[in-house]
């Protein structure tokens, strides 16, 4: 199938499931996600983040996502994650990406509205979808302060004025946690879901415990972003392998490591109730 937009994955504000957004960094990661999507009959998002663009380049990464998606029989979207620069959004859209996220969460409200609106127009002109963010999901080990969490009145105004297709909100998760320990403000989420007419997005999902993810889906989260957790699976697999047998074949180890990543993606698809939704 040709890769599609976020709106063509089957997930809506009303569905009782969420679609997984999995950050990919090279061809092996792309294949691991797609293999899990096929096995689970689940839609999926291949997300191209800024660190991976630095590592592999924007064009090679997008074109690998596009060509591998075309071999599949489940809906896959190729999505630019956390762009803070309009030029990279334009370049990705020219390369035919299906969806873009502009992260203006650290800007002041008016600047975030203005830049996100510009990105939404650019994306829609190309037939792509656009995600924006309101509230701050911090990085590293910081916890989330009340002031960083999404303010419902600002979120409603932001969604109306920008016309975003999906909206990322801050509910207590933190980017980059290596194990799951965070809980979410579920009542804030319920309030946002009631009042905002577009599907809501959870960033920093690697650090959120499973029970809280399930509740978040019940309360309105429809796109769940996972990055760190998958890198942790590969790194711990390879470091254990090296301890067990330092003479083993690297490519065989890498294959087994990517199988572990794929299983971790499949487990999340089941947790997100997206299995058998393709
Ligand atoms: P984690 O790295 O914490 O899983 O967050 C991923 C993310 O939000 C990508 O946008």
Coordinates of C-alpha atoms and ligand atoms in Angstrom, one line a residue:
X1 CA 0.0 0.0 0.0
X2 CA 1.1 3.6 -0.6
X3 CA 1.9 5.4 2.7
X4 CA -1.1 7.5 3.9
X5 CA -1.9 10.5 6.1
X6 CA -2.8 10.3 9.8
X7 CA -6.5 10.8 8.8
X8 CA -6.3 7.7 6.6
X9 CA -5.1 5.3 9.3
X10 CA -8.6 4.6 10.6
X11 CA -8.1 6.2 14.0
X12 CA -10.5 9.1 14.9
X13 CA -11.5 11.1 18.0
X14 CA -14.2 8.5 18.6
X15 CA -12.3 5.1 18.1
X16 CA -11.6 3.1 21.2
X17 CA -8.0 2.6 20.2
X18 CA -4.9 4.6 19.5
X19 CA -2.4 4.4 16.7
X20 CA 1.3 3.8 17.6
X21 CA 3.9 6.4 16.4
X22 CA 7.3 4.6 16.4
X23 CA 10.4 6.6 15.8
X24 CA 12.7 4.9 13.3
X25 CA 16.4 5.6 12.8
X26 CA 17.5 3.4 9.9
X27 CA 16.2 0.6 7.6
X28 CA 16.3 -2.0 10.4
X29 CA 14.0 0.0 12.6
X30 CA 11.6 0.6 9.7
X31 CA 11.4 -3.1 8.9
X32 CA 10.9 -4.0 12.6
X33 CA 7.9 -1.7 12.9
X34 CA 6.4 -2.7 9.6
X35 CA 6.9 -6.4 10.5
X36 CA 5.0 -5.9 13.7
X37 CA 2.2 -4.0 11.9
X38 CA 1.8 -6.8 9.5
X39 CA 1.8 -9.5 12.2
X40 CA -0.7 -7.6 14.3
X41 CA -2.8 -6.3 11.3
X42 CA -2.4 -2.9 12.8
X43 CA -2.0 0.6 11.3
X44 CA 1.3 2.3 12.3
X45 CA 3.2 5.6 12.0
X46 CA 6.9 5.6 11.0
X47 CA 8.2 8.7 12.6
X48 CA 11.3 10.6 11.4
X49 CA 12.8 12.6 14.2
X50 CA 15.5 15.3 14.1
X51 CA 18.3 13.1 15.7
X52 CA 17.7 10.5 13.1
X53 CA 17.7 13.1 10.3
X54 CA 21.2 14.1 11.6
X55 CA 22.2 10.4 11.7
X56 CA 20.9 9.2 8.3
X57 CA 19.7 12.3 6.3
X58 CA 16.1 13.4 5.6
X59 CA 15.8 12.1 2.0
X60 CA 17.3 8.6 2.6
X61 CA 15.1 8.1 5.7
X62 CA 11.9 9.3 4.1
X63 CA 12.5 7.3 0.9
X64 CA 13.3 4.1 2.9
X65 CA 10.1 4.6 4.9
X66 CA 8.1 5.1 1.6
X67 CA 9.5 2.2 -0.3
X68 CA 9.2 -0.3 2.7
X69 CA 5.6 0.9 3.4
X70 CA 4.7 0.1 -0.2
X71 CA 5.5 -3.5 0.3
X72 CA 2.9 -3.8 3.1
X73 CA -0.8 -4.5 3.2
X74 CA -1.6 -2.4 6.3
X75 CA -2.0 1.4 6.4
X76 CA 1.3 3.1 7.3
X77 CA 1.9 6.9 7.6
X78 CA 5.3 8.5 7.3
X79 CA 5.4 11.5 9.7
X80 CA 8.0 14.2 10.5
X81 CA 8.4 14.4 14.3
X82 CA 9.2 17.6 16.4
X83 CA 10.2 19.9 13.6
X84 CA 11.1 23.3 14.9
X85 CA 12.2 24.8 11.6
X86 CA 9.8 25.6 8.8
X87 CA 12.5 24.8 6.2
X88 CA 12.7 21.1 7.2
X89 CA 8.9 20.9 7.1
X90 CA 8.9 22.3 3.5
X91 CA 11.7 19.9 2.5
X92 CA 9.9 16.9 4.0
X93 CA 6.7 17.8 2.2
X94 CA 8.5 18.2 -1.1
X95 CA 9.9 14.7 -0.5
X96 CA 6.2 13.5 -0.3
X97 CA 6.0 12.9 3.5
X98 CA 2.4 12.2 4.6
X99 CA 2.3 14.1 7.8
X100 CA 4.3 16.7 9.8
X101 CA 4.5 17.8 13.4
X102 CA 5.5 21.4 14.1
X103 CA 6.7 21.7 17.7
X104 CA 6.2 25.3 18.8
X105 CA 5.6 24.3 22.4
X106 CA 8.6 26.3 23.7
X107 CA 7.5 29.5 21.8
X108 CA 5.1 32.0 23.3
X109 CA 1.4 31.3 22.5
X110 CA 1.0 33.8 19.6
X111 CA 4.2 32.7 17.9
X112 CA 3.2 29.0 18.3
X113 CA -0.2 29.8 16.7
X114 CA 1.3 31.7 13.8
X115 CA 4.0 29.2 12.9
X116 CA 1.8 26.1 13.4
X117 CA -0.9 27.7 11.2
X118 CA 1.7 28.3 8.5
X119 CA 2.7 24.6 8.8
X120 CA -0.9 23.4 8.7
X121 CA -1.5 25.4 5.5
X122 CA 1.7 24.0 3.9
X123 CA 0.8 20.5 4.8
X124 CA -2.8 20.7 3.7
X125 CA -1.7 22.2 0.3
X126 CA 0.4 19.0 -0.2
X127 CA -2.5 16.7 0.9
X128 CA -0.6 15.9 4.2
X129 CA -1.8 16.1 7.8
X130 CA -0.3 18.3 10.6
X131 CA 0.1 17.9 14.3
X132 CA 0.8 20.8 16.7
X133 CA 1.7 20.9 20.4
X134 CA 0.4 23.0 23.3
X135 CA 1.9 22.6 26.8
X136 CA 5.4 21.3 27.4
X137 CA 6.5 17.7 27.5
X138 CA 10.0 18.0 28.9
X139 CA 13.1 15.9 28.1
X140 CA 15.3 13.9 30.3
X141 CA 14.6 13.3 34.0
X142 CA 12.8 16.5 34.8
X143 CA 9.2 16.0 36.1
X144 CA 6.4 18.0 34.6
X145 CA 5.3 21.1 36.5
X146 CA 1.7 22.3 36.6
X147 CA 2.6 25.3 34.5
X148 CA 4.0 23.0 31.8
X149 CA 0.8 20.9 31.5
X150 CA -1.7 21.8 28.8
X151 CA -4.1 24.7 29.7
X152 CA -7.6 23.7 28.4
X153 CA -8.7 27.2 27.4
X154 CA -5.4 27.8 25.4
X155 CA -5.7 24.3 23.9
X156 CA -9.2 25.0 22.5
X157 CA -8.1 28.3 21.1
X158 CA -5.0 26.8 19.6
X159 CA -6.9 24.0 17.9
X160 CA -9.5 26.4 16.5
X161 CA -7.0 29.0 15.3
X162 CA -4.4 26.7 13.8
X163 CA -6.7 24.0 12.2
X164 CA -4.3 21.2 13.3
X165 CA -5.5 17.6 12.5
X166 CA -3.9 16.1 15.7
X167 CA -3.0 17.9 18.9
X168 CA -0.2 16.9 21.3
X169 CA -0.9 17.8 24.9
X170 CA 1.1 17.7 28.1
X171 CA -0.4 15.5 30.8
X172 CA 2.6 14.4 33.0
X173 CA 4.8 12.4 30.6
X174 CA 8.5 13.2 30.0
X175 CA 10.5 12.4 26.9
X176 CA 13.4 10.0 27.1
X177 CA 12.6 7.9 30.2
X178 CA 14.4 4.6 30.0
X179 CA 11.8 2.8 32.1
X180 CA 8.1 3.3 32.7
X181 CA 7.3 5.2 35.9
X182 CA 5.1 8.2 35.0
X183 CA 1.4 8.7 35.6
X184 CA -0.8 11.1 33.7
X185 CA -3.4 13.7 34.8
X186 CA -6.4 11.7 33.6
X187 CA -9.0 14.2 34.6
X188 CA -7.2 17.0 32.6
X189 CA -7.2 14.5 29.7
X190 CA -10.9 13.9 30.0
X191 CA -11.6 17.6 30.0
X192 CA -9.4 18.2 26.9
X193 CA -11.0 15.3 25.0
X194 CA -14.5 16.7 25.7
X195 CA -13.7 20.1 24.5
X196 CA -11.2 19.7 21.7
X197 CA -12.6 18.6 18.3
X198 CA -9.4 16.8 17.1
X199 CA -7.7 13.6 18.2
X200 CA -5.2 14.0 21.0
X201 CA -1.5 12.8 21.1
X202 CA 0.6 11.5 23.9
X203 CA 4.3 12.2 23.7
X204 CA 7.0 10.5 25.9
X205 CA 5.0 7.2 26.1
X206 CA 8.1 5.1 26.9
X207 CA 8.0 6.4 30.4
X208 CA 4.3 5.9 31.1
X209 CA 3.1 2.8 32.9
X210 CA 0.8 0.4 31.0
X211 CA -2.2 1.0 33.2
X212 CA -2.0 4.7 32.6
X213 CA -1.7 4.2 28.8
X214 CA -4.9 2.1 28.8
X215 CA -6.7 4.7 30.9
X216 CA -5.4 7.4 28.5
X217 CA -6.9 5.6 25.5
X218 CA -10.2 5.3 27.4
X219 CA -10.1 9.1 28.1
X220 CA -9.3 10.2 24.5
X221 CA -5.6 9.7 23.5
X222 CA -5.6 8.5 19.9
X223 CA -1.9 8.7 18.9
X224 CA 0.9 7.4 21.1
X225 CA 4.6 8.3 20.5
X226 CA 7.3 5.8 21.4
X227 CA 11.0 6.2 20.8
X228 CA 13.3 5.6 23.8
X229 CA 11.7 2.3 24.8
X230 CA 12.6 0.7 21.5
X231 CA 16.2 1.9 21.6
X232 CA 16.5 0.5 25.1
X233 CA 15.3 -2.9 23.9
X234 CA 18.0 -3.0 21.1
X235 CA 20.8 -1.7 23.3
X236 CA 20.1 -4.1 26.2
X237 CA 19.7 -7.1 23.8
X238 CA 23.1 -6.3 22.1
X239 CA 25.0 -5.7 25.3
X240 CA 23.7 -9.0 26.8
X241 CA 24.7 -10.7 23.6
X242 CA 28.2 -9.3 23.8
X243 CA 28.5 -10.4 27.4
X244 CA 27.3 -13.9 26.5
X245 CA 29.5 -14.3 23.4
X246 CA 31.9 -11.6 22.3
X247 CA 32.8 -13.6 19.2
X248 CA 29.3 -13.9 17.8
X249 CA 28.4 -12.6 14.3
X250 CA 27.3 -8.9 14.4
X251 CA 24.7 -9.2 11.6
X252 CA 23.1 -12.2 13.2
X253 CA 23.0 -10.4 16.6
X254 CA 21.5 -7.3 14.9
X255 CA 18.8 -9.5 13.3
X256 CA 17.9 -11.0 16.6
X257 CA 18.0 -7.6 18.3
X258 CA 15.6 -6.2 15.7
X259 CA 13.3 -9.1 16.3
X260 CA 13.2 -8.1 20.0
X261 CA 12.4 -4.5 18.9
X262 CA 9.6 -5.8 16.6
X263 CA 8.1 -7.8 19.5
X264 CA 8.2 -4.7 21.7
X265 CA 6.3 -2.8 18.9
X266 CA 3.8 -5.6 18.6
X267 CA 3.2 -5.6 22.4
X268 CA 2.5 -1.9 22.3
X269 CA 0.1 -2.3 19.4
X270 CA -1.9 -4.8 21.5
X271 CA -1.8 -2.4 24.5
X272 CA -3.0 0.4 22.3
X273 CA -5.9 -1.8 21.0
X274 CA -4.8 -1.2 17.4
X275 CA -4.2 -4.9 16.6
X276 CA -6.7 -6.1 13.9
X277 CA -7.8 -2.5 13.1
X278 CA -6.1 -2.5 9.7
Ligands
LIG1 P1 10.0 8.7 24.2 O1 11.3 8.8 23.7 O2 10.0 9.1 25.7 O3 9.3 7.4 24.0 O4 9.1 9.8 23.5 C1 8.9 9.7 22.1 C2 8.2 10.9 21.6 O5 7.4 11.5 22.2 C3 8.5 11.2 20.2 O6 7.8 12.3 19.7

